[in-house]
Tab-separated table of C-alpha atoms and ligand atoms in Angstrom:
chain	number	residue	atom	x	y	z
V	1091	MET	CA	-12.791	-57.083	-115.209
V	1092	GLU	CA	-14.399	-58.763	-118.225
V	1093	GLN	CA	-17.019	-61.483	-118.100
V	1094	ARG	CA	-15.585	-64.914	-117.223
V	1095	LYS	CA	-14.733	-66.874	-120.335
V	1096	GLY	CA	-15.141	-70.311	-118.799
V	1097	ARG	CA	-11.638	-71.239	-119.968
V	1098	ARG	CA	-8.494	-72.065	-118.016
V	1099	LEU	CA	-4.954	-71.119	-118.968
V	1100	ILE	CA	-1.935	-72.920	-117.557
V	1101	LEU	CA	1.155	-70.746	-117.121
V	1102	PHE	CA	4.623	-72.045	-116.360
V	1103	PRO	CA	7.204	-69.359	-115.403
V	1104	PHE	CA	10.952	-69.942	-115.476
V	1105	PRO	CA	12.006	-69.584	-111.816
V	1106	LEU	CA	14.154	-66.446	-111.957
V	1107	GLN	CA	12.960	-63.033	-110.770
V	1108	GLY	CA	13.150	-61.397	-114.198
V	1109	HIS	CA	11.049	-64.222	-115.659
V	1110	ILE	CA	8.551	-64.732	-112.822
V	1111	ASN	CA	7.524	-61.043	-112.731
V	1112	PRO	CA	6.388	-60.705	-116.357
V	1113	MET	CA	4.725	-64.158	-116.365
V	1114	LEU	CA	2.649	-63.258	-113.298
V	1115	GLU	CA	1.852	-59.869	-114.789
V	1116	LEU	CA	0.670	-61.591	-117.962
V	1117	ALA	CA	-1.427	-63.918	-115.804
V	1118	ASN	CA	-3.050	-60.878	-114.182
V	1119	ILE	CA	-3.781	-59.317	-117.554
V	1120	LEU	CA	-5.361	-62.509	-118.914
V	1121	HIS	CA	-7.318	-63.007	-115.692
V	1122	SER	CA	-8.738	-59.513	-116.120
V	1123	LYS	CA	-9.806	-60.627	-119.599
V	1124	GLY	CA	-11.950	-63.377	-118.084
V	1125	PHE	CA	-9.655	-66.436	-118.075
V	1126	SER	CA	-9.085	-68.641	-115.032
V	1127	ILE	CA	-5.406	-68.984	-114.228
V	1128	ILE	CA	-3.386	-72.001	-113.133
V	1129	ILE	CA	0.298	-71.505	-112.372
V	1130	ILE	CA	2.692	-74.441	-112.333
V	1131	HIS	CA	5.898	-73.517	-110.535
V	1132	THR	CA	9.066	-75.186	-109.341
V	1133	ASN	CA	10.060	-75.611	-105.695
V	1134	PHE	CA	13.272	-73.828	-106.609
V	1135	ASN	CA	12.762	-70.057	-106.106
V	1136	SER	CA	9.201	-70.653	-105.038
V	1137	PHE	CA	7.493	-67.312	-104.448
V	1138	ASN	CA	4.807	-65.895	-102.189
V	1139	MET	CA	1.494	-66.980	-103.664
V	1140	SER	CA	-0.708	-65.151	-101.194
V	1141	THR	CA	-0.550	-61.989	-103.341
V	1142	HIS	CA	-2.476	-63.888	-106.025
V	1143	PRO	CA	-5.451	-65.522	-104.273
V	1144	HIS	CA	-7.382	-65.511	-107.560
V	1145	PHE	CA	-4.967	-68.014	-109.171
V	1146	THR	CA	-4.582	-71.754	-108.558
V	1147	PHE	CA	-0.984	-72.848	-107.908
V	1148	HIS	CA	0.588	-76.275	-108.424
V	1149	SER	CA	4.166	-76.870	-107.437
V	1150	ILE	CA	6.430	-79.461	-109.013
V	1151	SER	CA	9.414	-80.980	-107.331
V	1152	ASP	CA	12.583	-80.079	-109.236
V	1153	ASP	CA	14.802	-82.120	-106.967
V	1154	LEU	CA	17.847	-79.868	-107.419
V	1155	SER	CA	20.736	-80.695	-105.108
V	1156	GLU	CA	21.943	-77.939	-102.787
V	1157	SER	CA	24.925	-77.204	-105.026
V	1158	GLN	CA	22.781	-77.195	-108.163
V	1159	ALA	CA	20.318	-74.758	-106.570
V	1160	ALA	CA	23.223	-72.489	-105.604
V	1161	GLU	CA	24.714	-72.563	-109.122
V	1162	LYS	CA	25.867	-69.082	-110.155
V	1163	ASP	CA	26.543	-69.965	-113.790
V	1164	LEU	CA	23.245	-69.173	-115.456
V	1165	LEU	CA	23.653	-71.691	-118.276
V	1166	LEU	CA	24.489	-74.508	-115.868
V	1167	LEU	CA	21.464	-73.615	-113.730
V	1168	LEU	CA	19.365	-73.609	-116.896
V	1169	SER	CA	20.616	-77.034	-117.821
V	1170	HIS	CA	19.986	-78.457	-114.295
V	1171	LEU	CA	16.434	-77.123	-114.298
V	1172	ASN	CA	15.759	-78.490	-117.761
V	1173	ALA	CA	17.146	-81.876	-116.805
V	1174	LYS	CA	15.112	-82.099	-113.590
V	1175	CYS	CA	11.777	-80.440	-114.356
V	1176	GLY	CA	10.622	-82.134	-117.557
V	1177	GLU	CA	9.077	-85.266	-116.056
V	1178	PRO	CA	7.406	-83.649	-113.005
V	1179	PHE	CA	5.999	-80.990	-115.317
V	1180	ARG	CA	4.595	-83.591	-117.712
V	1181	GLU	CA	2.947	-85.469	-114.833
V	1182	CYS	CA	1.465	-82.296	-113.354
V	1183	LEU	CA	0.155	-81.087	-116.707
V	1184	ALA	CA	-1.333	-84.486	-117.596
V	1185	ALA	CA	-3.113	-84.624	-114.218
V	1186	LEU	CA	-4.509	-81.127	-114.691
V	1187	LEU	CA	-5.776	-81.945	-118.167
V	1188	SER	CA	-7.490	-85.094	-117.040
V	1189	SER	CA	-9.136	-83.505	-113.996
V	1190	VAL	CA	-12.844	-83.146	-114.500
V	1191	THR	CA	-13.919	-79.524	-114.532
V	1192	GLU	CA	-16.424	-77.389	-116.336
V	1193	GLU	CA	-13.684	-75.117	-117.548
V	1194	PRO	CA	-11.595	-76.609	-120.333
V	1195	VAL	CA	-7.921	-75.682	-120.657
V	1196	ALA	CA	-7.400	-73.444	-123.683
V	1197	CYS	CA	-3.604	-73.531	-123.816
V	1198	LEU	CA	-0.263	-73.584	-122.040
V	1199	ILE	CA	1.746	-70.365	-121.787
V	1200	CYS	CA	5.376	-70.955	-120.946
V	1201	ASP	CA	8.867	-69.534	-120.955
V	1202	PRO	CA	11.046	-70.726	-123.849
V	1203	LEU	CA	13.957	-71.256	-121.428
V	1204	PHE	CA	12.294	-74.535	-120.480
V	1205	ASP	CA	13.267	-76.564	-123.519
V	1206	PHE	CA	11.012	-79.574	-122.861
V	1207	THR	CA	7.649	-77.831	-122.976
V	1208	GLN	CA	7.186	-78.237	-126.724
V	1209	SER	CA	7.485	-82.031	-126.635
V	1210	VAL	CA	5.345	-82.295	-123.474
V	1211	ALA	CA	2.607	-80.060	-124.913
V	1212	GLU	CA	2.751	-81.942	-128.200
V	1213	SER	CA	2.418	-85.325	-126.498
V	1214	LEU	CA	-0.633	-84.041	-124.617
V	1215	LYS	CA	-1.954	-82.285	-127.735
V	1216	LEU	CA	-2.133	-79.001	-125.887
V	1217	PRO	CA	-1.511	-75.737	-127.794
V	1218	ARG	CA	1.486	-73.825	-126.472
V	1219	ILE	CA	2.174	-70.102	-126.508
V	1220	LEU	CA	5.557	-68.657	-125.552
V	1221	LEU	CA	6.202	-65.645	-123.385
V	1222	ARG	CA	9.579	-64.152	-124.196
V	1223	THR	CA	10.539	-62.113	-121.150
V	1224	GLY	CA	13.450	-60.413	-122.953
V	1225	GLY	CA	13.127	-57.668	-125.542
V	1226	ALA	CA	12.432	-58.207	-129.228
V	1227	SER	CA	15.724	-56.613	-130.305
V	1228	SER	CA	17.867	-59.031	-128.302
V	1229	THR	CA	15.670	-61.925	-129.450
V	1230	ALA	CA	16.336	-60.920	-133.062
V	1231	VAL	CA	20.083	-60.887	-132.298
V	1232	TYR	CA	19.894	-64.389	-130.780
V	1233	SER	CA	18.041	-65.701	-133.785
V	1234	ALA	CA	20.750	-64.295	-136.092
V	1235	PHE	CA	23.263	-66.828	-134.705
V	1236	PRO	CA	23.666	-68.819	-137.969
V	1237	LEU	CA	24.261	-65.611	-139.917
V	1238	LEU	CA	26.732	-64.289	-137.340
V	1239	LYS	CA	28.640	-67.530	-137.516
V	1240	GLU	CA	28.628	-67.567	-141.287
V	1241	LYS	CA	29.919	-63.982	-141.417
V	1242	GLY	CA	32.718	-64.817	-138.978
V	1243	TYR	CA	31.601	-62.609	-136.064
V	1244	ILE	CA	31.380	-65.755	-133.917
V	1245	PRO	CA	33.516	-67.047	-132.287
V	1246	ILE	CA	34.180	-63.549	-130.995
V	1247	GLN	CA	37.705	-62.247	-131.635
V	1248	GLU	CA	39.330	-59.794	-129.214
V	1249	SER	CA	40.613	-57.701	-132.110
V	1250	ARG	CA	37.081	-57.078	-133.464
V	1251	LEU	CA	35.266	-56.130	-130.229
V	1252	GLU	CA	34.675	-52.479	-131.204
V	1253	GLU	CA	33.473	-53.371	-134.725
V	1254	THR	CA	29.799	-52.777	-135.564
V	1255	VAL	CA	27.944	-55.881	-136.741
V	1256	THR	CA	26.816	-54.427	-140.083
V	1257	GLU	CA	23.822	-56.752	-140.331
V	1258	LEU	CA	22.599	-55.776	-136.821
V	1259	SER	CA	23.801	-52.169	-136.608
V	1260	PRO	CA	24.333	-50.465	-134.163
V	1261	VAL	CA	25.074	-53.673	-132.218
V	1262	LYS	CA	28.843	-54.129	-131.823
V	1263	VAL	CA	30.812	-57.361	-131.655
V	1264	LYS	CA	31.411	-56.729	-127.937
V	1265	ASP	CA	27.618	-56.699	-127.400
V	1266	LEU	CA	27.231	-60.270	-128.644
V	1267	PRO	CA	26.915	-62.932	-125.956
V	1268	PRO	CA	29.518	-65.709	-125.969
V	1269	GLU	CA	28.925	-68.669	-128.274
V	1270	ARG	CA	27.696	-70.913	-125.421
V	1271	PHE	CA	24.812	-68.467	-124.804
V	1272	PHE	CA	23.903	-68.531	-128.479
V	1273	LYS	CA	23.970	-72.330	-128.436
V	1274	ALA	CA	21.638	-72.438	-125.433
V	1275	ALA	CA	19.379	-69.894	-127.103
V	1276	GLN	CA	19.276	-72.034	-130.232
V	1277	ALA	CA	17.376	-74.734	-128.354
V	1278	PHE	CA	14.481	-72.427	-127.658
V	1279	THR	CA	14.783	-70.496	-130.916
V	1280	TYR	CA	14.421	-73.763	-132.823
V	1281	ASP	CA	11.281	-74.734	-130.917
V	1282	THR	CA	9.684	-71.335	-131.318
V	1283	LYS	CA	8.397	-72.004	-134.806
V	1284	PHE	CA	6.429	-75.007	-133.544
V	1285	SER	CA	4.579	-72.960	-130.948
V	1286	ASN	CA	1.183	-71.371	-131.424
V	1287	GLY	CA	2.206	-67.808	-130.674
V	1288	TYR	CA	4.868	-65.513	-129.268
V	1289	VAL	CA	4.020	-62.921	-126.611
V	1290	PHE	CA	6.418	-60.027	-125.930
V	1291	ASN	CA	6.589	-57.572	-123.064
V	1292	THR	CA	7.273	-54.669	-125.415
V	1293	PHE	CA	5.390	-52.319	-127.715
V	1294	GLU	CA	5.443	-51.728	-131.470
V	1295	ASP	CA	6.714	-48.140	-131.358
V	1296	LEU	CA	9.719	-49.204	-129.297
V	1297	GLU	CA	10.854	-52.293	-131.199
V	1298	GLN	CA	9.031	-52.224	-134.523
V	1299	HIS	CA	12.013	-53.277	-136.607
V	1300	ALA	CA	12.946	-56.238	-134.400
V	1301	LEU	CA	9.310	-57.356	-134.175
V	1302	ALA	CA	9.085	-57.318	-137.981
V	1303	THR	CA	12.256	-59.440	-138.160
V	1304	ILE	CA	10.812	-61.921	-135.671
V	1305	ARG	CA	7.514	-62.162	-137.558
V	1306	LYS	CA	9.412	-62.871	-140.770
V	1307	GLU	CA	11.679	-65.406	-139.116
V	1308	PHE	CA	9.204	-67.535	-137.176
V	1309	HIS	CA	5.935	-67.379	-139.133
V	1310	ILE	CA	3.819	-67.546	-135.985
V	1311	PRO	CA	1.476	-64.909	-134.552
V	1312	VAL	CA	3.446	-62.350	-132.502
V	1313	PHE	CA	1.731	-60.340	-129.764
V	1314	PRO	CA	3.612	-57.325	-128.379
V	1315	ILE	CA	1.231	-56.404	-125.553
V	1316	GLY	CA	3.594	-54.593	-123.195
V	1317	PRO	CA	4.458	-52.855	-121.045
V	1318	PHE	CA	2.722	-55.476	-118.897
V	1319	HIS	CA	2.992	-53.669	-115.585
V	1320	LYS	CA	1.242	-50.639	-117.060
V	1321	ASN	CA	-1.354	-52.774	-118.836
V	1322	PHE	CA	-2.887	-54.032	-115.650
V	1323	PRO	CA	-2.772	-51.342	-112.960
V	1324	ALA	CA	-2.487	-53.670	-109.960
V	1325	ALA	CA	0.165	-55.801	-111.667
V	1326	SER	CA	3.117	-53.728	-110.544
V	1327	SER	CA	2.322	-53.906	-106.854
V	1328	SER	CA	1.575	-57.614	-106.923
V	1329	SER	CA	4.826	-58.763	-108.583
V	1330	PRO	CA	6.118	-61.606	-106.451
V	1331	SER	CA	9.524	-60.758	-104.994
V	1332	LEU	CA	11.954	-63.526	-104.108
V	1333	LEU	CA	13.607	-61.106	-101.661
V	1334	SER	CA	11.561	-58.969	-99.322
V	1335	GLN	CA	11.233	-55.360	-100.409
V	1336	ASP	CA	12.616	-52.706	-98.094
V	1337	ARG	CA	10.066	-49.910	-98.216
V	1338	SER	CA	12.186	-47.531	-96.132
V	1339	CYS	CA	13.535	-46.219	-99.427
V	1340	ILE	CA	10.180	-44.706	-100.363
V	1341	SER	CA	10.030	-42.504	-97.259
V	1342	TRP	CA	13.716	-41.642	-97.832
V	1343	LEU	CA	12.883	-40.629	-101.438
V	1344	ASP	CA	9.995	-38.500	-100.121
V	1345	THR	CA	12.570	-36.225	-98.450
V	1346	ARG	CA	14.499	-35.605	-101.688
V	1347	LEU	CA	14.104	-32.979	-104.426
V	1348	PRO	CA	12.534	-33.928	-107.783
V	1349	ASN	CA	14.926	-35.622	-110.243
V	1350	SER	CA	17.825	-35.424	-107.780
V	1351	VAL	CA	18.416	-39.095	-106.896
V	1352	ILE	CA	20.504	-41.711	-108.710
V	1353	TYR	CA	18.821	-45.105	-108.300
V	1354	VAL	CA	21.362	-47.943	-108.593
V	1355	SER	CA	20.355	-51.568	-109.061
V	1356	PHE	CA	21.852	-54.407	-111.065
V	1357	GLY	CA	18.881	-56.785	-110.840
V	1358	SER	CA	18.615	-60.229	-109.337
V	1359	LEU	CA	21.597	-62.067	-110.859
V	1360	ALA	CA	24.538	-59.813	-111.769
V	1361	ALA	CA	27.520	-59.859	-109.409
V	1362	VAL	CA	30.607	-57.659	-108.992
V	1363	ASN	CA	33.969	-58.284	-107.366
V	1364	GLU	CA	35.175	-56.363	-104.339
V	1365	ALA	CA	37.272	-53.892	-106.346
V	1366	GLN	CA	34.321	-53.073	-108.600
V	1367	PHE	CA	32.045	-52.689	-105.585
V	1368	LEU	CA	34.405	-50.130	-104.051
V	1369	GLU	CA	34.685	-48.319	-107.376
V	1370	ILE	CA	30.877	-47.985	-107.452
V	1371	ALA	CA	30.791	-46.789	-103.839
V	1372	TRP	CA	33.450	-44.110	-104.413
V	1373	ALA	CA	31.921	-42.953	-107.679
V	1374	LEU	CA	28.579	-42.469	-105.928
V	1375	ALA	CA	30.124	-40.728	-102.932
V	1376	ASN	CA	32.285	-38.468	-105.140
V	1377	SER	CA	29.315	-37.461	-107.298
V	1378	LYS	CA	27.790	-35.701	-104.259
V	1379	GLN	CA	24.345	-36.552	-105.660
V	1380	PRO	CA	21.820	-38.340	-103.428
V	1381	PHE	CA	21.707	-42.047	-104.281
V	1382	LEU	CA	19.540	-45.050	-103.510
V	1383	TRP	CA	21.608	-48.204	-103.933
V	1384	VAL	CA	20.280	-51.775	-104.011
V	1385	VAL	CA	23.028	-54.029	-102.679
V	1386	ARG	CA	21.459	-57.458	-102.960
V	1387	PRO	CA	22.991	-60.121	-100.698
V	1388	GLY	CA	25.235	-61.949	-103.183
V	1389	LEU	CA	25.904	-58.856	-105.322
V	1390	VAL	CA	29.526	-58.778	-104.125
V	1391	GLN	CA	31.294	-62.068	-104.828
V	1392	GLY	CA	32.595	-63.612	-101.626
V	1393	SER	CA	30.788	-61.181	-99.297
V	1394	GLU	CA	27.571	-61.366	-97.352
V	1395	TRP	CA	26.582	-57.749	-97.827
V	1396	LEU	CA	28.372	-54.434	-97.168
V	1397	GLU	CA	31.527	-55.741	-95.431
V	1398	PRO	CA	33.952	-54.584	-98.172
V	1399	LEU	CA	33.021	-50.912	-97.596
V	1400	PRO	CA	35.734	-49.067	-95.655
V	1401	SER	CA	34.754	-48.391	-92.049
V	1402	GLY	CA	33.131	-44.997	-91.648
V	1403	PHE	CA	32.085	-44.894	-95.323
V	1404	ILE	CA	28.342	-44.845	-94.638
V	1405	GLU	CA	28.631	-42.266	-91.840
V	1406	SER	CA	30.732	-40.042	-94.123
V	1407	LEU	CA	27.835	-39.829	-96.555
V	1408	ASN	CA	25.814	-37.731	-94.107
V	1409	GLY	CA	22.543	-39.288	-95.213
V	1410	ILE	CA	23.139	-38.547	-98.903
V	1411	GLY	CA	23.070	-42.261	-99.699
V	1412	HIS	CA	20.513	-44.904	-98.758
V	1413	ILE	CA	21.350	-48.602	-99.183
V	1414	VAL	CA	18.782	-51.425	-99.217
V	1415	LYS	CA	18.891	-55.156	-99.987
V	1416	TRP	CA	15.902	-55.060	-102.341
V	1417	ALA	CA	13.604	-52.214	-103.359
V	1418	PRO	CA	10.042	-51.927	-104.688
V	1419	GLN	CA	11.667	-50.976	-107.987
V	1420	LYS	CA	8.651	-49.986	-110.042
V	1421	GLU	CA	7.510	-47.662	-107.286
V	1422	VAL	CA	11.023	-46.260	-106.914
V	1423	LEU	CA	11.303	-45.491	-110.621
V	1424	ALA	CA	7.887	-43.820	-110.564
V	1425	HIS	CA	8.946	-41.584	-107.654
V	1426	GLN	CA	9.482	-37.954	-108.660
V	1427	ALA	CA	12.767	-37.776	-106.730
V	1428	VAL	CA	14.464	-40.319	-108.999
V	1429	GLY	CA	16.401	-38.573	-111.762
V	1430	VAL	CA	18.666	-41.323	-113.140
V	1431	PHE	CA	18.673	-45.123	-113.096
V	1432	TRP	CA	22.098	-46.778	-113.121
V	1433	THR	CA	21.108	-50.210	-114.374
V	1434	HIS	CA	22.460	-53.519	-115.662
V	1435	ASN	CA	19.805	-53.329	-118.413
V	1436	GLY	CA	17.913	-56.509	-117.718
V	1437	TRP	CA	14.898	-56.195	-120.000
V	1438	ASN	CA	12.405	-55.602	-117.171
V	1439	SER	CA	14.518	-52.840	-115.639
V	1440	THR	CA	15.074	-51.214	-119.040
V	1441	LEU	CA	11.360	-51.200	-119.838
V	1442	GLU	CA	10.395	-50.038	-116.336
V	1443	SER	CA	12.797	-47.102	-116.663
V	1444	ILE	CA	11.407	-46.153	-120.078
V	1445	CYS	CA	7.841	-46.335	-118.743
V	1446	GLU	CA	8.653	-43.816	-116.018
V	1447	GLY	CA	10.709	-41.554	-118.285
V	1448	VAL	CA	13.923	-42.076	-116.286
V	1449	PRO	CA	17.271	-41.686	-118.162
V	1450	MET	CA	19.717	-44.555	-117.702
V	1451	ILE	CA	23.398	-45.146	-117.043
V	1452	CYS	CA	24.037	-48.569	-118.543
V	1453	ILE	CA	26.440	-51.197	-117.253
V	1454	PRO	CA	25.406	-54.461	-118.889
V	1455	PHE	CA	26.864	-57.708	-117.482
V	1456	PHE	CA	25.797	-60.674	-119.643
V	1457	ALA	CA	23.248	-62.332	-121.950
V	1458	ASP	CA	20.777	-59.897	-123.538
V	1459	GLN	CA	21.840	-56.970	-121.316
V	1460	MET	CA	24.550	-55.769	-123.724
V	1461	VAL	CA	22.129	-55.518	-126.639
V	1462	ASN	CA	19.505	-53.785	-124.450
V	1463	ALA	CA	22.157	-51.283	-123.338
V	1464	ARG	CA	23.240	-50.651	-126.933
V	1465	TYR	CA	19.620	-49.862	-127.872
V	1466	VAL	CA	19.274	-47.543	-124.866
V	1467	SER	CA	22.418	-45.566	-125.738
V	1468	ASP	CA	22.565	-45.701	-129.541
V	1469	VAL	CA	19.020	-46.304	-130.849
V	1470	TRP	CA	16.558	-44.745	-128.424
V	1471	LYS	CA	19.299	-42.452	-127.079
V	1472	VAL	CA	17.781	-42.433	-123.601
V	1473	GLY	CA	20.908	-43.196	-121.615
V	1474	VAL	CA	24.684	-43.306	-121.594
V	1475	ARG	CA	26.617	-46.509	-121.610
V	1476	LEU	CA	29.771	-47.096	-119.574
V	1477	GLU	CA	32.150	-48.386	-122.221
V	1478	LEU	CA	35.147	-48.979	-119.912
V	1479	GLY	CA	33.407	-51.213	-117.370
V	1480	ILE	CA	33.199	-50.071	-113.758
V	1481	LYS	CA	35.692	-47.168	-113.495
V	1482	ARG	CA	34.916	-44.310	-111.129
V	1483	GLU	CA	36.031	-41.481	-113.480
V	1484	GLU	CA	33.737	-42.683	-116.261
V	1485	ILE	CA	30.861	-43.230	-113.830
V	1486	GLU	CA	31.240	-39.758	-112.339
V	1487	ALA	CA	31.376	-38.252	-115.838
V	1488	ALA	CA	28.193	-40.146	-116.816
V	1489	ILE	CA	26.406	-38.838	-113.715
V	1490	ARG	CA	27.460	-35.271	-114.583
V	1491	ARG	CA	26.379	-35.687	-118.220
V	1492	LEU	CA	22.925	-36.839	-117.196
V	1493	MET	CA	22.294	-34.636	-114.195
V	1494	MET	CA	24.018	-31.375	-114.982
V	1495	GLU	CA	24.615	-30.989	-118.690
V	1496	LYS	CA	22.436	-30.058	-121.672
V	1497	GLU	CA	22.886	-33.560	-123.060
V	1498	GLY	CA	21.098	-34.858	-119.948
V	1499	GLU	CA	18.104	-32.609	-120.621
V	1500	GLU	CA	17.905	-33.848	-124.207
V	1501	ILE	CA	18.041	-37.459	-123.013
V	1502	ARG	CA	15.300	-36.747	-120.447
V	1503	ASP	CA	13.171	-35.239	-123.222
V	1504	ARG	CA	13.570	-38.312	-125.408
V	1505	VAL	CA	12.776	-40.797	-122.646
V	1506	SER	CA	9.735	-38.715	-121.639
V	1507	LYS	CA	8.479	-39.074	-125.222
V	1508	LEU	CA	8.910	-42.851	-125.029
V	1509	LYS	CA	6.990	-42.823	-121.740
V	1510	VAL	CA	4.094	-41.082	-123.494
V	1511	MET	CA	4.231	-43.642	-126.329
V	1512	ALA	CA	4.194	-46.488	-123.800
V	1513	ASN	CA	0.999	-45.078	-122.313
V	1514	ILE	CA	-0.686	-44.423	-125.647
V	1515	CYS	CA	-0.122	-47.953	-126.960
V	1516	LEU	CA	-2.170	-49.354	-124.058
V	1517	LYS	CA	-5.164	-47.091	-124.661
V	1518	GLN	CA	-8.126	-48.191	-126.752
V	1519	GLY	CA	-6.990	-48.412	-130.372
V	1520	GLY	CA	-3.282	-48.422	-129.387
V	1521	SER	CA	-0.966	-51.149	-130.705
V	1522	SER	CA	-0.640	-53.129	-127.451
V	1523	TYR	CA	-4.359	-52.779	-126.728
V	1524	GLN	CA	-5.157	-54.255	-130.143
V	1525	ALA	CA	-2.500	-56.943	-129.808
V	1526	LEU	CA	-4.034	-58.003	-126.486
V	1527	ASP	CA	-7.488	-58.274	-128.060
V	1528	GLY	CA	-5.837	-60.315	-130.808
V	1529	LEU	CA	-4.184	-62.577	-128.229
V	1530	VAL	CA	-7.484	-63.229	-126.424
V	1531	ASP	CA	-9.223	-64.122	-129.717
V	1532	HIS	CA	-6.268	-66.278	-130.695
V	1533	ILE	CA	-6.353	-68.196	-127.400
V	1534	LEU	CA	-10.077	-68.838	-127.808
V	1535	SER	CA	-9.488	-70.094	-131.337
V	1536	LEU	CA	-6.765	-72.454	-130.057
V	1537	GLU	CA	-9.232	-74.255	-127.882
V	1538	SER	CA	-11.061	-75.594	-130.923
V	1539	LEU	CA	-7.665	-76.724	-132.262
V	1540	PHE	CA	-7.071	-78.595	-128.982
V	1541	THR	CA	-10.484	-80.273	-129.159
V	1542	LYS	CA	-9.774	-81.275	-132.767
V	1543	LEU	CA	-6.310	-82.637	-131.937
V	1544	LYS	CA	-7.676	-84.602	-128.974
V	1545	SER	CA	-10.302	-86.300	-131.075
V	1546	GLN	CA	-7.682	-87.464	-133.617
T	1092	LIG	N1	13.589	-55.557	-108.917
T	1092	LIG	C1	12.952	-55.184	-107.755
T	1092	LIG	N2	13.706	-54.655	-106.727
T	1092	LIG	C2	15.043	-54.472	-106.826
T	1092	LIG	C3	15.695	-54.851	-108.033
T	1092	LIG	C4	14.929	-55.381	-109.054
T	1092	LIG	O1	11.732	-55.313	-107.622
T	1092	LIG	O2	15.641	-54.009	-105.864
T	1092	LIG	C5	12.770	-56.144	-109.999
T	1092	LIG	C6	12.715	-55.217	-111.197
T	1092	LIG	O3	11.643	-54.302	-111.034
T	1092	LIG	C7	12.537	-56.173	-112.356
T	1092	LIG	C8	13.207	-57.462	-111.875
T	1092	LIG	O4	13.377	-57.333	-110.472
T	1092	LIG	O5	11.168	-56.384	-112.600
T	1092	LIG	C9	14.564	-57.680	-112.476
T	1092	LIG	O6	14.418	-58.070	-113.792
T	1092	LIG	P1	15.460	-57.635	-114.914
T	1092	LIG	O7	15.013	-58.243	-116.198
T	1092	LIG	O8	15.630	-56.164	-114.932
T	1092	LIG	O9	16.852	-58.205	-114.433
T	1092	LIG	P2	17.373	-59.667	-113.943
T	1092	LIG	O10	17.140	-59.715	-112.482
T	1092	LIG	O11	16.579	-60.713	-114.690
T	1092	LIG	O12	18.807	-59.644	-114.286
């Protein structure tokens, strides 16, 4: 822990699991660098704050109706939260800035998905840094929207799905999110250039090309300081979970052979229909490999939990499969028994898998997941992507490729090398280590900007 800097930072996470985790991890990292931390959070998806007694928390009332809070369409949820949170956030931030304390606020660090933070920060003359919780490669794809439109890739045409987007190779047309996602992304992409910095949970060796593109595009300081959860040792265990973690899976993994288990989780938002759920279940059972499967309540549309499984299915597994509602994922991936991660390729899951050297089976669902999966299979070559959707023959073949064939060994070798790189970049002199030092200096320099702006 470094000497206290006598400066406060205000962080404002977007209230989804994949956004809260990295923001809180960043908060831990900056706290260890001597900053005091204030977190402003919404009532919606409010998390357990007791794991972070060293932070100060302020909640704002988002006033979402029951149906708005239950919204499954991510873009609609985004728009409800943006419509409801702007004013309470402004009031909370203004009150914090005017409270008398010996520790001045150096800056606001927020998630670009909240589209009002630029105007609020500007009106209060507070510098604002963005934390992009997705990868740099998918961010570069989002920012290429005008080009993609000009070149006719968007709107997406069925007949061109398998075509490679020459300008973003090896990304294919089918990896591009629908136009409405691009349009939503444009709101935050536009604001980015007015911010005072862009923090990424990635590292140079992994996404050098995309980071260079982003630097060229936005002309603001870019700080790739990831992987966050490896940067601050306690960060991984203190990630706030919106669902309670079932730790029974760790003792179950303890009974399994090294590299023998398929870990299956599709993150906090993706959902499957009943037919797809059964296809997954049969593929896992047919593979005869031990599996740990996270079936989050809500994963299967229209079902509470495991009801669609045929009766007797679980008993027929003879203990080869273990199913939980939510797992301590980082710990699971670090467990020596885990040999393959079947993932939806949310950015956090992708990075966590790389950091533990675990090969992936990729089944992306929406948003940035398709681009992440394309990078996993075609750029880093550390996983295989299911190209046909959720079909048991393809899934079983992917499991065999990774667990039994030479190709699987080669993939394991490559991902182990990335794991080593991820560790090296955090060591003294490494790229993320230096970027973090740069971020700390940059934040301290922003404070004088704030003082100057306030006196104008
Ligand atoms: N996660 C977890 N337990 C689970 C499944 C996921 O702790 O059973 C965590 C995972 O480690 C990651 C986050 O939830 O940090 C999911 O983020 P990601 O970007 O992968 O996907 P999203 O949920 O945003 O789609």
